C-alpha cells in the first residue's frame, strides 16, 4: 500500500460529492490516509490554515503540504501515486505465489498415491486459476518484465517436474490460457538470455525426482 496514515490526511465531509470523489480516488489507488470529518459550522484551524482562500473541503494534506480543490486533488493523486493499486496487487499475488502456490507444487510432488496426487493437483490448479484472474491486472504482460512476472516466472522451470514426472500441468492452455501464453513468452525470454537452459530444466526435474524418492522412502 502506498502512503501512510501520518503522511496523508484528508479533511472532508461525508455528504460532500467533492470529498467523495477524492476518497474514491485514494481508495482505488490503495492509498492509506487519515480521514478527518469537518464540522462546517465550526471549521478546524487546520482547515482554515490549509485552505485559507476557499475554506472548503476537501483538502488533501500530503507530507504536511495541503492540496485544495477536488479536481486539482484528483490530478495530484494520479501523479503522486501512479499505479499504486496495481503495485499493491502485484505484491499480494507475488506473496501468494511464494507462500501458497509453491508449497502446493511441493504437495503435488510428494503425493504418495494417485488419489492424493489428483486431489493436490486439483488444489494447485485452483490456485493457478485464481492467479490467472488476478494476473491480467498485475503482470506487465508485454515486453517489460514486472515484479509479479519475475516471482512467478522464476518458478516456471520447476513446474516442469510435475509435468514430466507425474503428468500434472500446473499452467494449462485450456484452463489458464492467459498464463499459458505468458509462460511461453517468459520462457522464451529466459531462454534467450541464457537464464533458463534445457540443462537447468533437466537438472531441476532430476532434483525433484530425488526429493520425491527420498520423501517416499521416508514415508514407508
Ligand atoms: N470546488 C470545490 C467545491 C468544494 C465545496 O463546495 N465544498 C463544500 C462542501 S460540499 C464546503 O466545504 N463548503 C464550506 C463552505 O462553503 O463554507 C471542490 O471541488 O473542492
XYZ file of C-alpha atoms and ligand atoms in Angstrom:
240
model
C 0.000 0.000 0.000
C 1.173 3.472 -0.757
C 1.258 6.247 1.757
C 0.952 6.010 5.483
C -1.651 7.391 7.793
C 0.680 10.004 9.210
C 1.714 11.006 5.739
C -1.667 11.532 4.083
C -4.626 13.256 5.651
C -7.936 14.238 4.116
C -10.150 16.917 5.583
C -13.651 16.141 4.439
C -17.376 15.952 4.883
C -19.150 12.640 4.325
C -22.017 14.195 2.414
C -19.845 16.138 0.020
C -19.529 14.760 -3.523
C -16.285 16.732 -3.863
C -14.884 14.809 -0.910
C -16.379 11.515 -2.081
C -14.548 11.668 -5.411
C -11.231 12.193 -3.644
C -11.895 9.329 -1.240
C -12.796 7.111 -4.183
C -9.573 8.059 -5.953
C -7.464 7.317 -2.874
C -9.272 4.034 -2.261
C -8.937 2.979 -5.883
C -5.215 3.588 -5.661
C -4.936 1.780 -2.352
C -3.506 4.865 -0.650
C -3.918 4.760 3.118
C -4.876 8.027 4.708
C -6.271 9.537 7.830
C -9.746 10.901 7.284
C -10.857 13.891 9.362
C -14.532 14.822 9.259
C -15.003 18.585 9.418
C -17.869 20.467 11.014
C -18.552 23.250 8.515
C -20.267 25.275 11.205
C -17.080 25.199 13.251
C -14.218 24.665 10.817
C -10.994 23.394 12.316
C -7.968 25.612 12.490
C -6.210 23.043 10.296
C -8.846 23.526 7.563
C -8.653 27.324 7.802
C -4.871 27.257 7.691
C -4.769 24.695 4.852
C -7.368 26.310 2.607
C -7.329 29.991 3.575
C -8.713 31.119 0.203
C -11.894 28.995 -0.093
C -12.116 27.477 3.411
C -13.740 24.414 1.890
C -13.326 20.675 1.957
C -11.831 18.546 0.586
C -8.267 19.352 1.472
C -5.647 16.691 0.990
C -2.588 17.111 3.174
C 0.351 15.109 1.891
C 3.632 15.189 3.798
C 2.441 18.334 5.532
C 1.530 20.199 2.325
C -2.111 20.989 1.564
C -3.701 20.481 -1.843
C -7.099 22.163 -2.329
C -9.956 21.834 -4.838
C -11.184 18.358 -5.623
C -10.325 18.453 -9.338
C -6.807 19.559 -8.542
C -6.569 16.874 -5.862
C -7.645 14.159 -8.313
C -4.813 15.068 -10.667
C -2.419 15.265 -7.761
C -3.412 11.791 -6.541
C -2.854 10.388 -10.031
C 0.594 11.883 -10.221
C 1.674 11.193 -6.652
C 0.598 7.527 -6.649
C 0.826 6.266 -10.203
C -0.222 2.635 -10.337
C -0.154 2.278 -6.566
C -3.119 -0.109 -6.561
C -1.571 -2.259 -9.259
C 1.717 -2.393 -7.390
C -0.041 -3.393 -4.184
C -1.950 -6.126 -6.047
C 1.258 -7.383 -7.685
C 2.893 -7.627 -4.246
C -0.079 -9.510 -2.883
C -0.057 -12.059 -5.713
C 3.714 -12.414 -5.626
C 3.452 -13.361 -1.940
C 0.683 -15.763 -2.924
C 2.969 -17.447 -5.449
C 5.758 -17.940 -2.909
C 3.580 -18.598 0.123
C 0.766 -20.695 -1.356
C 1.427 -21.858 -4.875
C 4.991 -23.079 -4.493
C 4.142 -25.122 -1.359
C 1.156 -26.536 -3.285
C 3.609 -27.572 -6.019
C 5.600 -29.384 -3.305
C 2.499 -31.175 -2.060
C 1.725 -32.375 -5.582
C 5.278 -33.636 -5.985
C 5.203 -35.523 -2.703
C 1.801 -37.130 -3.134
C 2.089 -40.812 -2.267
C -0.974 -42.169 -4.050
C -2.872 -41.466 -7.267
C -5.838 -40.141 -5.267
C -3.643 -37.858 -3.225
C -1.963 -36.612 -6.362
C -5.266 -35.885 -8.089
C -6.604 -34.050 -5.062
C -3.464 -31.970 -4.607
C -3.174 -31.264 -8.320
C -6.776 -30.006 -8.161
C -5.898 -27.679 -5.287
C -2.877 -26.332 -7.114
C -4.918 -25.892 -10.306
C -7.467 -23.869 -8.304
C -4.687 -21.592 -7.094
C -3.342 -21.127 -10.603
C -6.860 -20.341 -11.832
C -7.197 -17.670 -9.147
C -3.856 -16.306 -10.217
C -4.981 -16.261 -13.840
C -7.838 -13.932 -12.889
C -5.546 -11.615 -10.968
C -2.702 -11.814 -13.429
C -4.309 -9.827 -16.200
C -4.348 -6.751 -13.992
C -0.963 -7.183 -12.335
C 1.553 -8.609 -14.727
C 3.292 -6.286 -17.102
C 2.407 -8.885 -19.691
C 4.217 -7.299 -22.569
C 7.896 -6.796 -23.043
C 8.555 -5.218 -19.683
C 9.223 -7.795 -17.013
C 7.454 -6.735 -13.861
C 7.670 -7.794 -10.268
C 4.996 -10.483 -10.430
C 6.381 -11.774 -13.728
C 9.739 -12.322 -12.040
C 8.297 -14.034 -8.979
C 6.106 -16.433 -10.937
C 8.476 -16.727 -13.889
C 11.377 -17.833 -11.706
C 9.282 -20.834 -10.622
C 8.405 -21.920 -14.134
C 11.279 -24.310 -14.719
C 10.334 -26.135 -11.517
C 6.805 -26.587 -12.867
C 8.367 -28.906 -15.442
C 8.912 -31.525 -12.732
C 5.238 -32.361 -12.057
C 4.574 -32.217 -15.792
C 7.341 -34.614 -16.769
C 7.294 -36.899 -13.750
C 3.603 -37.008 -12.870
C 1.768 -35.707 -15.917
C 0.405 -32.728 -13.933
C 0.300 -29.412 -15.758
C 0.029 -26.560 -13.280
C -0.299 -23.986 -16.044
C -2.528 -25.307 -18.755
C -3.575 -23.778 -22.079
C -7.167 -24.911 -21.637
C -7.699 -23.875 -18.003
C -5.442 -20.851 -17.811
C -4.886 -19.504 -21.336
C -3.541 -16.116 -20.261
C -0.905 -17.600 -18.000
C -0.050 -20.261 -20.555
C 0.615 -17.648 -23.234
C 2.537 -15.534 -20.765
C 4.616 -18.547 -19.648
C 5.637 -19.227 -23.245
C 6.741 -15.595 -23.693
C 8.528 -15.520 -20.350
C 10.179 -18.877 -21.028
C 11.395 -17.725 -24.431
C 12.874 -14.559 -22.952
C 14.526 -16.510 -20.125
C 15.952 -18.985 -22.631
C 17.098 -16.214 -24.935
C 19.104 -14.518 -22.218
C 20.553 -17.837 -21.093
C 18.837 -17.764 -17.713
C 16.841 -20.943 -18.187
C 18.546 -23.578 -20.331
C 17.314 -27.071 -21.164
C 20.115 -28.379 -18.970
C 18.852 -26.366 -15.996
C 15.309 -27.633 -16.502
C 16.600 -31.225 -16.676
C 18.599 -30.650 -13.524
C 15.539 -29.321 -11.682
C 13.463 -32.289 -12.793
C 16.178 -34.725 -11.675
C 16.471 -32.974 -8.340
C 12.705 -33.059 -7.820
C 12.774 -36.768 -8.671
C 15.366 -37.371 -5.926
C 13.400 -35.315 -3.391
C 10.310 -37.281 -4.243
C 12.115 -40.613 -3.928
C 13.552 -39.576 -0.557
C 10.106 -38.498 0.678
C 8.548 -41.756 -0.497
C 11.298 -43.777 1.202
C 10.893 -41.829 4.446
C 7.126 -42.352 4.304
C 7.486 -46.132 4.139
N -14.802 23.487 -5.948
C -14.659 22.816 -4.689
C -16.036 22.711 -4.011
C -15.905 22.198 -2.614
C -17.126 22.521 -1.780
O -18.044 23.231 -2.203
N -17.114 22.060 -0.512
C -18.156 22.341 0.415
C -18.732 21.063 0.998
S -19.653 20.202 -0.234
C -17.609 23.165 1.564
O -16.557 22.865 2.079
N -18.301 24.215 1.959
C -17.905 25.022 3.053
C -18.274 26.431 2.881
O -18.793 26.800 1.812
O -18.059 27.188 3.828
C -14.019 21.473 -4.881
O -14.207 20.882 -5.956
O -13.280 21.022 -3.980
